PDB file of C-alpha atoms in Angstrom:
ATOM      1  CA  MET A   1       6.676   2.079  28.477  1.00 67.00           C
ATOM      2  CA  PRO A   2       5.725  -1.628  28.495  1.00 75.00           C
ATOM      3  CA  LEU A   3       5.812  -3.584  25.196  1.00 90.00           C
ATOM      4  CA  VAL A   4       2.291  -3.654  23.789  1.00 93.00           C
ATOM      5  CA  SER A   5       0.437  -6.026  21.313  1.00 90.00           C
ATOM      6  CA  GLU A   6       0.039  -5.115  17.777  1.00 91.00           C
ATOM      7  CA  LYS A   7      -3.774  -5.356  18.246  1.00 89.00           C
ATOM      8  CA  GLU A   8      -3.543  -2.688  21.023  1.00 91.00           C
ATOM      9  CA  ILE A   9      -1.212  -0.411  19.060  1.00 94.00           C
ATOM     10  CA  LEU A  10      -3.273  -0.453  15.911  1.00 95.00           C
ATOM     11  CA  SER A  11      -6.379   0.241  18.026  1.00 91.00           C
ATOM     12  CA  LEU A  12      -4.840   3.722  18.488  1.00 90.00           C
ATOM     13  CA  ALA A  13      -5.215   4.325  14.711  1.00 94.00           C
ATOM     14  CA  LYS A  14      -8.374   2.495  13.870  1.00 89.00           C
ATOM     15  CA  GLY A  15     -11.113   5.102  13.073  1.00 89.00           C
ATOM     16  CA  LYS A  16      -8.680   7.940  13.439  1.00 92.00           C
ATOM     17  CA  ASP A  17      -6.922   9.821  10.574  1.00 95.00           C
ATOM     18  CA  PHE A  18      -3.436   8.221  10.668  1.00 98.00           C
ATOM     19  CA  ALA A  19      -1.693   5.020  10.265  1.00 98.00           C
ATOM     20  CA  VAL A  20       0.929   3.423  12.493  1.00 98.00           C
ATOM     21  CA  PRO A  21       4.303   2.864  10.511  1.00 98.00           C
ATOM     22  CA  GLY A  22       5.737  -0.695  10.523  1.00 98.00           C
ATOM     23  CA  PHE A  23       9.480  -0.318  10.094  1.00 98.00           C
ATOM     24  CA  PHE A  24      11.971  -3.155   9.511  1.00 97.00           C
ATOM     25  CA  ALA A  25      15.039  -3.722  11.662  1.00 97.00           C
ATOM     26  CA  PHE A  26      17.380  -5.072   9.095  1.00 96.00           C
ATOM     27  CA  ASN A  27      20.350  -5.116  11.561  1.00 95.00           C
ATOM     28  CA  TYR A  28      20.911  -4.206  15.139  1.00 96.00           C
ATOM     29  CA  GLU A  29      21.578  -0.674  14.340  1.00 97.00           C
ATOM     30  CA  PHE A  30      18.146  -0.145  12.716  1.00 98.00           C
ATOM     31  CA  ILE A  31      16.480  -1.100  16.016  1.00 98.00           C
ATOM     32  CA  LYS A  32      17.843   2.095  17.696  1.00 97.00           C
ATOM     33  CA  ILE A  33      16.959   4.492  14.873  1.00 98.00           C
ATOM     34  CA  ILE A  34      13.428   3.111  14.605  1.00 98.00           C
ATOM     35  CA  ILE A  35      12.891   3.822  18.334  1.00 98.00           C
ATOM     36  CA  ASP A  36      14.826   7.100  18.200  1.00 98.00           C
ATOM     37  CA  VAL A  37      12.744   8.552  15.299  1.00 98.00           C
ATOM     38  CA  ALA A  38       9.430   7.370  16.718  1.00 98.00           C
ATOM     39  CA  GLU A  39      10.336   9.012  20.068  1.00 98.00           C
ATOM     40  CA  GLU A  40      11.360  12.199  18.403  1.00 98.00           C
ATOM     41  CA  GLU A  41       8.040  12.291  16.472  1.00 98.00           C
ATOM     42  CA  ARG A  42       5.954  10.927  19.385  1.00 98.00           C
ATOM     43  CA  CYS A  43       4.626   8.173  17.183  1.00 97.00           C
ATOM     44  CA  PRO A  44       3.573   4.634  18.075  1.00 97.00           C
ATOM     45  CA  VAL A  45       5.552   2.130  15.969  1.00 98.00           C
ATOM     46  CA  VAL A  46       5.653  -1.487  15.100  1.00 98.00           C
ATOM     47  CA  LEU A  47       9.154  -2.935  14.728  1.00 98.00           C
ATOM     48  CA  CYS A  48       8.956  -5.613  12.108  1.00 97.00           C
ATOM     49  CA  GLN A  49      11.057  -8.325  10.619  1.00 96.00           C
ATOM     50  CA  GLY A  50      10.597 -11.480   8.575  1.00 94.00           C
ATOM     51  CA  PRO A  51      11.455 -14.982   9.834  1.00 94.00           C
ATOM     52  CA  GLU A  52      14.324 -15.383   7.453  1.00 92.00           C
ATOM     53  CA  PHE A  53      16.048 -12.136   8.698  1.00 93.00           C
ATOM     54  CA  ILE A  54      15.287 -12.983  12.307  1.00 96.00           C
ATOM     55  CA  LYS A  55      17.212 -16.186  11.970  1.00 95.00           C
ATOM     56  CA  LYS A  56      20.099 -14.565  10.000  1.00 94.00           C
ATOM     57  CA  ASN A  57      20.483 -11.896  12.725  1.00 95.00           C
ATOM     58  CA  GLY A  58      20.794 -14.475  15.449  1.00 97.00           C
ATOM     59  CA  GLU A  59      17.328 -15.092  16.575  1.00 97.00           C
ATOM     60  CA  VAL A  60      17.683 -15.098  20.395  1.00 98.00           C
ATOM     61  CA  ILE A  61      20.053 -12.207  20.766  1.00 98.00           C
ATOM     62  CA  PHE A  62      18.171 -10.172  18.039  1.00 98.00           C
ATOM     63  CA  THR A  63      14.733 -10.744  19.641  1.00 98.00           C
ATOM     64  CA  GLN A  64      15.967  -9.839  23.007  1.00 98.00           C
ATOM     65  CA  ALA A  65      17.464  -6.693  21.640  1.00 98.00           C
ATOM     66  CA  CYS A  66      14.163  -5.713  19.887  1.00 98.00           C
ATOM     67  CA  LYS A  67      12.319  -6.450  23.215  1.00 97.00           C
ATOM     68  CA  ALA A  68      14.752  -4.363  25.249  1.00 97.00           C
ATOM     69  CA  ALA A  69      14.425  -1.476  23.038  1.00 97.00           C
ATOM     70  CA  ALA A  70      10.622  -1.599  23.026  1.00 97.00           C
ATOM     71  CA  MET A  71      10.464  -1.950  26.742  1.00 95.00           C
ATOM     72  CA  HIS A  72      12.758   1.171  27.428  1.00 96.00           C
ATOM     73  CA  ALA A  73      10.979   3.243  24.742  1.00 97.00           C
ATOM     74  CA  THR A  74       8.796   6.203  25.727  1.00 97.00           C
ATOM     75  CA  ILE A  75       6.277   5.481  23.052  1.00 97.00           C
ATOM     76  CA  PRO A  76       4.188   2.393  22.401  1.00 96.00           C
ATOM     77  CA  VAL A  77       6.069  -0.286  20.473  1.00 97.00           C
ATOM     78  CA  SER A  78       5.039  -3.665  19.254  1.00 97.00           C
ATOM     79  CA  LEU A  79       7.137  -6.426  17.728  1.00 98.00           C
ATOM     80  CA  ALA A  80       5.799  -8.134  14.625  1.00 97.00           C
ATOM     81  CA  VAL A  81       6.920 -11.040  12.617  1.00 97.00           C
ATOM     82  CA  ASP A  82       6.251 -10.349   9.011  1.00 94.00           C
ATOM     83  CA  HIS A  83       5.217 -13.021   6.488  1.00 88.00           C
ATOM     84  CA  SER A  84       7.964 -15.331   5.147  1.00 84.00           C
ATOM     85  CA  PHE A  85       8.756 -15.385   1.426  1.00 78.00           C
ATOM     86  CA  VAL A  86       7.048 -18.693   1.040  1.00 81.00           C
ATOM     87  CA  THR A  87       3.946 -20.183   2.941  1.00 86.00           C
ATOM     88  CA  ASP A  88       4.191 -24.029   3.337  1.00 87.00           C
ATOM     89  CA  ASP A  89       3.785 -26.863   5.780  1.00 86.00           C
ATOM     90  CA  HIS A  90       6.437 -25.396   8.134  1.00 90.00           C
ATOM     91  CA  SER A  91       4.927 -21.838   8.387  1.00 93.00           C
ATOM     92  CA  ILE A  92       2.724 -22.584  11.547  1.00 95.00           C
ATOM     93  CA  GLU A  93       5.601 -24.200  13.300  1.00 95.00           C
ATOM     94  CA  GLU A  94       8.058 -21.356  12.399  1.00 95.00           C
ATOM     95  CA  GLN A  95       5.547 -18.840  13.823  1.00 96.00           C
ATOM     96  CA  ILE A  96       5.074 -20.816  17.032  1.00 96.00           C
ATOM     97  CA  HIS A  97       8.887 -20.717  17.413  1.00 97.00           C
ATOM     98  CA  ASN A  98       8.847 -16.995  17.038  1.00 97.00           C
ATOM     99  CA  ILE A  99       6.128 -16.556  19.723  1.00 97.00           C
ATOM    100  CA  HIS A 100       8.439 -18.638  22.088  1.00 97.00           C
ATOM    101  CA  LEU A 101      11.352 -16.328  21.160  1.00 97.00           C
ATOM    102  CA  GLY A 102       9.218 -13.310  22.363  1.00 96.00           C
ATOM    103  CA  TRP A 103       7.629 -11.698  19.374  1.00 97.00           C
ATOM    104  CA  ASN A 104       4.143 -10.520  20.242  1.00 95.00           C
ATOM    105  CA  SER A 105       2.514 -10.542  16.811  1.00 96.00           C
ATOM    106  CA  VAL A 106       2.990 -13.161  14.085  1.00 97.00           C
ATOM    107  CA  MET A 107       1.606 -13.432  10.546  1.00 96.00           C
ATOM    108  CA  ILE A 108       0.641 -16.203   8.266  1.00 95.00           C
ATOM    109  CA  ASP A 109       0.201 -15.192   4.540  1.00 94.00           C
ATOM    110  CA  GLY A 110      -2.058 -17.649   2.829  1.00 95.00           C
ATOM    111  CA  SER A 111      -3.212 -15.086   0.283  1.00 94.00           C
ATOM    112  CA  LEU A 112      -1.819 -17.226  -2.567  1.00 91.00           C
ATOM    113  CA  LEU A 113      -3.422 -20.343  -1.404  1.00 94.00           C
ATOM    114  CA  PRO A 114      -7.003 -21.415  -2.412  1.00 96.00           C
ATOM    115  CA  TYR A 115      -9.541 -19.672  -0.081  1.00 98.00           C
ATOM    116  CA  ASP A 116     -10.419 -22.665   2.035  1.00 98.00           C
ATOM    117  CA  GLU A 117      -6.855 -23.379   2.675  1.00 97.00           C
ATOM    118  CA  ASN A 118      -6.176 -19.773   3.585  1.00 97.00           C
ATOM    119  CA  VAL A 119      -8.942 -19.975   6.096  1.00 98.00           C
ATOM    120  CA  LYS A 120      -7.758 -23.234   7.572  1.00 97.00           C
ATOM    121  CA  ILE A 121      -4.197 -22.069   8.061  1.00 97.00           C
ATOM    122  CA  SER A 122      -5.072 -18.559   9.289  1.00 97.00           C
ATOM    123  CA  LYS A 123      -7.546 -19.923  11.806  1.00 98.00           C
ATOM    124  CA  GLU A 124      -5.063 -22.386  13.133  1.00 97.00           C
ATOM    125  CA  LEU A 125      -2.470 -19.547  13.816  1.00 97.00           C
ATOM    126  CA  ALA A 126      -5.226 -17.305  15.215  1.00 98.00           C
ATOM    127  CA  ASP A 127      -6.258 -19.987  17.721  1.00 98.00           C
ATOM    128  CA  ILE A 128      -2.727 -20.528  18.859  1.00 98.00           C
ATOM    129  CA  CYS A 129      -2.138 -16.884  19.203  1.00 97.00           C
ATOM    130  CA  LYS A 130      -5.228 -16.443  21.426  1.00 97.00           C
ATOM    131  CA  GLY A 131      -3.956 -19.137  23.671  1.00 97.00           C
ATOM    132  CA  ALA A 132      -0.480 -17.551  23.855  1.00 97.00           C
ATOM    133  CA  GLY A 133      -1.707 -14.064  24.332  1.00 95.00           C
ATOM    134  CA  VAL A 134      -0.191 -12.565  21.140  1.00 96.00           C
ATOM    135  CA  SER A 135      -1.737 -10.893  18.011  1.00 96.00           C
ATOM    136  CA  SER A 136      -2.368 -12.740  14.795  1.00 97.00           C
ATOM    137  CA  CYS A 137      -2.269 -11.361  11.354  1.00 97.00           C
ATOM    138  CA  ALA A 138      -3.522 -12.891   8.028  1.00 97.00           C
ATOM    139  CA  ALA A 139      -3.791 -11.868   4.514  1.00 97.00           C
ATOM    140  CA  LEU A 140      -6.577 -11.919   1.960  1.00 98.00           C
ATOM    141  CA  GLY A 141      -6.201 -10.771  -1.664  1.00 97.00           C
ATOM    142  CA  GLU A 142      -2.992 -11.112  -3.673  1.00 93.00           C
ATOM    143  CA  VAL A 143      -0.230  -8.523  -3.499  1.00 92.00           C
ATOM    144  CA  ARG A 144       1.430  -9.382  -6.770  1.00 89.00           C
ATOM    145  CA  ARG A 145       4.984 -10.170  -6.142  1.00 84.00           C
ATOM    146  CA  PHE A 146       7.647  -9.570  -8.819  1.00 81.00           C
ATOM    147  CA  PHE A 147      10.702 -11.024  -7.221  1.00 72.00           C
ATOM    148  CA  PRO A 148      12.442 -14.438  -7.355  1.00 65.00           C
ATOM    149  CA  GLN A 149      11.814 -15.624  -3.916  1.00 62.00           C
ATOM    150  CA  ALA A 150       7.978 -15.300  -4.112  1.00 64.00           C
ATOM    151  CA  MET A 151       5.726 -18.223  -4.570  1.00 59.00           C
ATOM    152  CA  ASN A 152       4.157 -18.348  -7.978  1.00 62.00           C
ATOM    153  CA  TYR A 153       6.860 -16.109  -9.423  1.00 59.00           C
ATOM    154  CA  SER A 154       6.888 -16.162 -13.182  1.00 64.00           C
ATOM    155  CA  ASP A 155       7.043 -12.978 -15.226  1.00 72.00           C
ATOM    156  CA  PRO A 156       9.266  -9.771 -14.612  1.00 75.00           C
ATOM    157  CA  PHE A 157       7.640  -6.458 -13.742  1.00 80.00           C
ATOM    158  CA  LYS A 158       6.362  -4.386 -16.605  1.00 83.00           C
ATOM    159  CA  ASP A 159       5.948  -0.632 -16.218  1.00 82.00           C
ATOM    160  CA  ASP A 160       2.446  -0.595 -17.342  1.00 87.00           C
ATOM    161  CA  PHE A 161       1.271  -3.224 -14.742  1.00 89.00           C
ATOM    162  CA  VAL A 162      -1.971  -2.539 -13.079  1.00 93.00           C
ATOM    163  CA  VAL A 163      -3.420  -4.892 -10.362  1.00 94.00           C
ATOM    164  CA  PRO A 164      -6.361  -6.650 -11.710  1.00 94.00           C
ATOM    165  CA  PRO A 165      -9.539  -6.316  -9.696  1.00 96.00           C
ATOM    166  CA  GLU A 166      -9.996 -10.072  -9.343  1.00 96.00           C
ATOM    167  CA  ILE A 167      -6.942 -10.614  -7.284  1.00 96.00           C
ATOM    168  CA  MET A 168      -7.684  -7.756  -4.888  1.00 98.00           C
ATOM    169  CA  THR A 169      -9.443  -8.333  -1.544  1.00 98.00           C
ATOM    170  CA  ASP A 170     -13.188  -8.881  -1.976  1.00 98.00           C
ATOM    171  CA  PRO A 171     -15.099  -7.010   0.799  1.00 98.00           C
ATOM    172  CA  LYS A 172     -17.771  -9.629   1.406  1.00 98.00           C
ATOM    173  CA  GLN A 173     -15.238 -12.395   1.364  1.00 98.00           C
ATOM    174  CA  ALA A 174     -13.119 -10.306   3.878  1.00 98.00           C
ATOM    175  CA  LYS A 175     -16.122 -10.227   6.218  1.00 98.00           C
ATOM    176  CA  ASN A 176     -16.512 -14.056   6.094  1.00 98.00           C
ATOM    177  CA  PHE A 177     -12.862 -14.561   6.368  1.00 98.00           C
ATOM    178  CA  VAL A 178     -12.440 -12.523   9.506  1.00 98.00           C
ATOM    179  CA  GLU A 179     -15.539 -14.249  11.027  1.00 98.00           C
ATOM    180  CA  GLU A 180     -14.171 -17.717  10.148  1.00 98.00           C
ATOM    181  CA  THR A 181     -10.645 -17.226  11.355  1.00 98.00           C
ATOM    182  CA  GLY A 182     -10.805 -14.952  14.209  1.00 98.00           C
ATOM    183  CA  VAL A 183      -7.650 -13.106  13.285  1.00 98.00           C
ATOM    184  CA  ASP A 184      -6.765  -9.809  14.949  1.00 97.00           C
ATOM    185  CA  THR A 185      -5.630  -7.843  11.988  1.00 97.00           C
ATOM    186  CA  LEU A 186      -5.889  -8.241   8.243  1.00 97.00           C
ATOM    187  CA  ALA A 187      -3.413  -7.415   5.501  1.00 98.00           C
ATOM    188  CA  ILE A 188      -5.356  -6.515   2.272  1.00 98.00           C
ATOM    189  CA  SER A 189      -4.698  -5.978  -1.403  1.00 98.00           C
ATOM    190  CA  ILE A 190      -6.208  -2.882  -2.797  1.00 98.00           C
ATOM    191  CA  GLY A 191      -3.875  -1.972  -5.693  1.00 97.00           C
ATOM    192  CA  GLN A 192      -0.296  -2.234  -4.390  1.00 96.00           C
ATOM    193  CA  TYR A 193       2.252  -4.670  -5.653  1.00 92.00           C
ATOM    194  CA  VAL A 194       5.875  -5.535  -4.785  1.00 87.00           C
ATOM    195  CA  ARG A 195       8.586  -5.568  -7.308  1.00 83.00           C
ATOM    196  CA  SER A 196      12.215  -6.478  -6.962  1.00 72.00           C
ATOM    197  CA  LEU A 197      14.612  -3.914  -5.901  1.00 69.00           C
ATOM    198  CA  TRP A 198      17.402  -6.386  -6.519  1.00 66.00           C
ATOM    199  CA  ASP A 199      17.185  -5.329 -10.163  1.00 69.00           C
ATOM    200  CA  GLY A 200      19.131  -2.227  -9.455  1.00 72.00           C
ATOM    201  CA  GLU A 201      16.541   0.449  -9.156  1.00 76.00           C
ATOM    202  CA  LYS A 202      17.802   3.501  -7.434  1.00 81.00           C
ATOM    203  CA  PRO A 203      16.076   6.584  -5.829  1.00 86.00           C
ATOM    204  CA  PRO A 204      13.878   8.222  -6.658  1.00 87.00           C
ATOM    205  CA  PHE A 205      11.811   5.054  -6.821  1.00 86.00           C
ATOM    206  CA  MET A 206       8.955   4.824  -9.207  1.00 87.00           C
ATOM    207  CA  LYS A 207       5.767   5.294  -7.172  1.00 92.00           C
ATOM    208  CA  SER A 208       3.328   3.905  -9.799  1.00 91.00           C
ATOM    209  CA  ALA A 209       0.853   1.698  -7.929  1.00 95.00           C
ATOM    210  CA  ARG A 210      -2.449   3.303  -7.290  1.00 97.00           C
ATOM    211  CA  LEU A 211      -4.927   2.220  -4.577  1.00 98.00           C
ATOM    212  CA  ASP A 212      -8.603   1.469  -4.994  1.00 98.00           C
ATOM    213  CA  PHE A 213     -10.267   3.611  -2.245  1.00 98.00           C
ATOM    214  CA  LYS A 214     -13.777   2.471  -3.080  1.00 98.00           C
ATOM    215  CA  ARG A 215     -12.604  -1.024  -2.239  1.00 98.00           C
ATOM    216  CA  LEU A 216     -10.984   0.091   0.922  1.00 98.00           C
ATOM    217  CA  GLU A 217     -14.077   1.836   2.095  1.00 97.00           C
ATOM    218  CA  ALA A 218     -16.219  -1.294   1.287  1.00 98.00           C
ATOM    219  CA  ILE A 219     -13.729  -3.497   3.189  1.00 98.00           C
ATOM    220  CA  GLU A 220     -13.696  -1.056   6.203  1.00 96.00           C
ATOM    221  CA  HIS A 221     -17.486  -1.243   6.260  1.00 97.00           C
ATOM    222  CA  GLU A 222     -17.550  -5.090   6.371  1.00 98.00           C
ATOM    223  CA  VAL A 223     -14.554  -5.673   8.617  1.00 97.00           C
ATOM    224  CA  ASP A 224     -14.234  -4.525  12.318  1.00 95.00           C
ATOM    225  CA  ILE A 225     -10.546  -5.180  12.801  1.00 96.00           C
ATOM    226  CA  PRO A 226      -7.422  -3.097  11.929  1.00 96.00           C
ATOM    227  CA  LEU A 227      -6.363  -3.188   8.265  1.00 97.00           C
ATOM    228  CA  ILE A 228      -2.765  -3.473   7.154  1.00 97.00           C
ATOM    229  CA  LEU A 229      -1.053  -2.357   3.882  1.00 98.00           C
ATOM    230  CA  HIS A 230       2.007  -4.282   2.762  1.00 93.00           C
ATOM    231  CA  GLY A 231       4.017  -3.495  -0.232  1.00 89.00           C
ATOM    232  CA  ALA A 232       3.961   0.318   0.120  1.00 92.00           C
ATOM    233  CA  THR A 233       7.385   1.113  -1.408  1.00 89.00           C
ATOM    234  CA  HIS A 234       6.097   1.529  -4.824  1.00 90.00           C
ATOM    235  CA  VAL A 235       2.636   3.070  -4.025  1.00 96.00           C
ATOM    236  CA  ASP A 236       1.850   6.671  -5.052  1.00 96.00           C
ATOM    237  CA  GLU A 237       2.639   8.803  -1.926  1.00 96.00           C
ATOM    238  CA  LYS A 238      -0.441  10.746  -2.151  1.00 97.00           C
ATOM    239  CA  ASP A 239      -2.450   7.605  -2.138  1.00 98.00           C
ATOM    240  CA  LEU A 240      -0.504   6.278   0.991  1.00 98.00           C
ATOM    241  CA  GLN A 241      -1.428   9.532   2.745  1.00 97.00           C
ATOM    242  CA  ILE A 242      -5.120   9.133   1.798  1.00 98.00           C
ATOM    243  CA  ALA A 243      -5.053   5.544   2.800  1.00 98.00           C
ATOM    244  CA  ALA A 244      -3.687   6.418   6.289  1.00 97.00           C
ATOM    245  CA  LYS A 245      -6.528   8.808   6.796  1.00 96.00           C
ATOM    246  CA  LYS A 246      -9.257   6.602   5.364  1.00 94.00           C
ATOM    247  CA  GLY A 247      -9.107   3.182   7.021  1.00 95.00           C
ATOM    248  CA  ILE A 248      -5.595   1.635   6.924  1.00 98.00           C
ATOM    249  CA  SER A 249      -4.324   1.387  10.488  1.00 97.00           C
ATOM    250  CA  MET A 250      -0.771   0.305   9.646  1.00 98.00           C
ATOM    251  CA  ILE A 251       1.532   0.728   6.588  1.00 98.00           C
ATOM    252  CA  LYS A 252       4.753  -1.215   6.249  1.00 97.00           C
ATOM    253  CA  ILE A 253       7.911   0.222   4.702  1.00 94.00           C
ATOM    254  CA  ALA A 254      10.894  -1.986   4.188  1.00 91.00           C
ATOM    255  CA  SER A 255      12.763  -2.449   0.788  1.00 87.00           C
ATOM    256  CA  GLU A 256      13.066   1.235   0.211  1.00 90.00           C
ATOM    257  CA  GLN A 257      14.948   1.898   3.388  1.00 93.00           C
ATOM    258  CA  ALA A 258      17.230  -1.078   2.878  1.00 91.00           C
ATOM    259  CA  ILE A 259      18.207   0.368  -0.487  1.00 91.00           C
ATOM    260  CA  TYR A 260      18.756   3.808   0.975  1.00 94.00           C
ATOM    261  CA  TRP A 261      21.160   2.197   3.568  1.00 95.00           C
ATOM    262  CA  ALA A 262      23.090   0.160   1.088  1.00 93.00           C
ATOM    263  CA  LEU A 263      23.519   2.985  -1.434  1.00 93.00           C
ATOM    264  CA  GLU A 264      24.787   5.443   1.246  1.00 95.00           C
ATOM    265  CA  LEU A 265      27.056   2.848   2.693  1.00 95.00           C
ATOM    266  CA  ARG A 266      28.669   2.063  -0.676  1.00 94.00           C
ATOM    267  CA  ASN A 267      29.160   5.857  -1.390  1.00 94.00           C
ATOM    268  CA  PHE A 268      30.616   6.521   1.986  1.00 95.00           C
ATOM    269  CA  LEU A 269      33.235   3.501   1.713  1.00 94.00           C
ATOM    270  CA  THR A 270      34.109   4.742  -1.668  1.00 95.00           C
ATOM    271  CA  ASN A 271      34.964   8.284  -0.451  1.00 95.00           C
ATOM    272  CA  HIS A 272      36.274   7.371   3.040  1.00 94.00           C
ATOM    273  CA  SER A 273      38.538   4.331   2.729  1.00 90.00           C
ATOM    274  CA  GLU A 274      40.456   5.386   5.807  1.00 93.00           C
ATOM    275  CA  CYS A 275      37.493   4.674   8.107  1.00 93.00           C
ATOM    276  CA  MET A 276      37.638   1.399  10.102  1.00 92.00           C
ATOM    277  CA  PHE A 277      35.048   1.544  12.885  1.00 95.00           C
ATOM    278  CA  PRO A 278      31.554   0.233  12.091  1.00 92.00           C
ATOM    279  CA  GLU A 279      29.812   3.027  13.913  1.00 92.00           C
ATOM    280  CA  ASP A 280      31.684   5.601  11.722  1.00 94.00           C
ATOM    281  CA  ILE A 281      31.106   3.712   8.545  1.00 95.00           C
ATOM    282  CA  GLN A 282      27.327   3.174   9.044  1.00 95.00           C
ATOM    283  CA  LYS A 283      26.534   6.658  10.562  1.00 96.00           C
ATOM    284  CA  THR A 284      25.584   8.519   7.441  1.00 97.00           C
ATOM    285  CA  ALA A 285      23.685   5.552   6.062  1.00 97.00           C
ATOM    286  CA  LEU A 286      21.629   5.245   9.253  1.00 98.00           C
ATOM    287  CA  GLU A 287      21.020   9.004   9.259  1.00 98.00           C
ATOM    288  CA  VAL A 288      19.524   8.750   5.606  1.00 97.00           C
ATOM    289  CA  VAL A 289      17.351   5.821   6.755  1.00 98.00           C
ATOM    290  CA  LYS A 290      16.185   7.688   9.827  1.00 98.00           C
ATOM    291  CA  GLU A 291      14.990  10.634   7.799  1.00 98.00           C
ATOM    292  CA  SER A 292      13.194   8.363   5.356  1.00 97.00           C
ATOM    293  CA  MET A 293      11.318   6.901   8.501  1.00 98.00           C
ATOM    294  CA  ARG A 294      10.594  10.465   9.583  1.00 98.00           C
ATOM    295  CA  TYR A 295       9.200  11.368   6.179  1.00 98.00           C
ATOM    296  CA  TYR A 296       6.776   8.471   6.249  1.00 98.00           C
ATOM    297  CA  ILE A 297       5.735   8.955   9.907  1.00 98.00           C
ATOM    298  CA  ARG A 298       4.571  12.456   8.869  1.00 98.00           C
ATOM    299  CA  LEU A 299       3.138  11.235   5.524  1.00 98.00           C
ATOM    300  CA  PHE A 300       0.961   8.753   7.500  1.00 98.00           C
ATOM    301  CA  ASN A 301      -0.106  11.695   9.776  1.00 98.00           C
ATOM    302  CA  ALA A 302       1.300   9.586  12.777  1.00 98.00           C
ATOM    303  CA  ASP A 303       3.458  12.251  14.393  1.00 98.00           C
ATOM    304  CA  HIS A 304       2.414  13.751  17.823  1.00 97.00           C
ATOM    305  CA  ARG A 305      -0.038  10.876  18.508  1.00 96.00           C
ATOM    306  CA  VAL A 306       1.394   9.767  22.048  1.00 94.00           C
TER     307      VAL A 306
END
């Protein structure tokens, strides 16, 4: 099946009762299990990774590996560059570079910038993407970030944190933003937040963030492009299930699966010091991650869609 754009793949879910999963290829082995589980579940999938990780993985070979996996898959696959940890003067140039590498969806996250600056930088990328024939994604509304790499990081996460309404996506502003920028998809803030898993949190993760569904309904009423949910690792799972059925076209899961992989790998090496081949060492960790992906595919009601 040919590689498809993110705009096209999310159109499969918009207005339906499911969300396309966005899974992150943290290494080359993740690429295979993402495609494998999506094929087994007959689920369209977006294979994601951030600019920093793409570079670390060897950007040319890594991108070509992702493209080859997508083009030989039996289900629709799109390749999306996630937002970087920090948005600055180099962000547009960085995403142009990723387009040239072969990624067919790129994102600029100006959600922490003043509104006018967010419009300007998001429109600039959207115009470039239209000329290049790839999809553009922007963000409006702050997803509070509790980890050291994030812009505006200050205080640690507190268990009683609730996202204040004033930093969530405003529905009327979202309408204006989409009209002014011409972006293909929009990442919104409706109650989710991202906190650091480098602090040593272990499964089962605390799923304490709750989503504002009245806000989601209002945004969907005002905006006629696919909506994306970032920062889903710590969202109440019932809320994710509802979001997938009530307007969110794509939900990204990343940190949780990286932690599963790392914990299982450490456990395996502790108990199997005789193993030396990478495929043997990673096997159980990848199986755990694959089953986590399967769980979310079904939670998002995305199985048996193609």
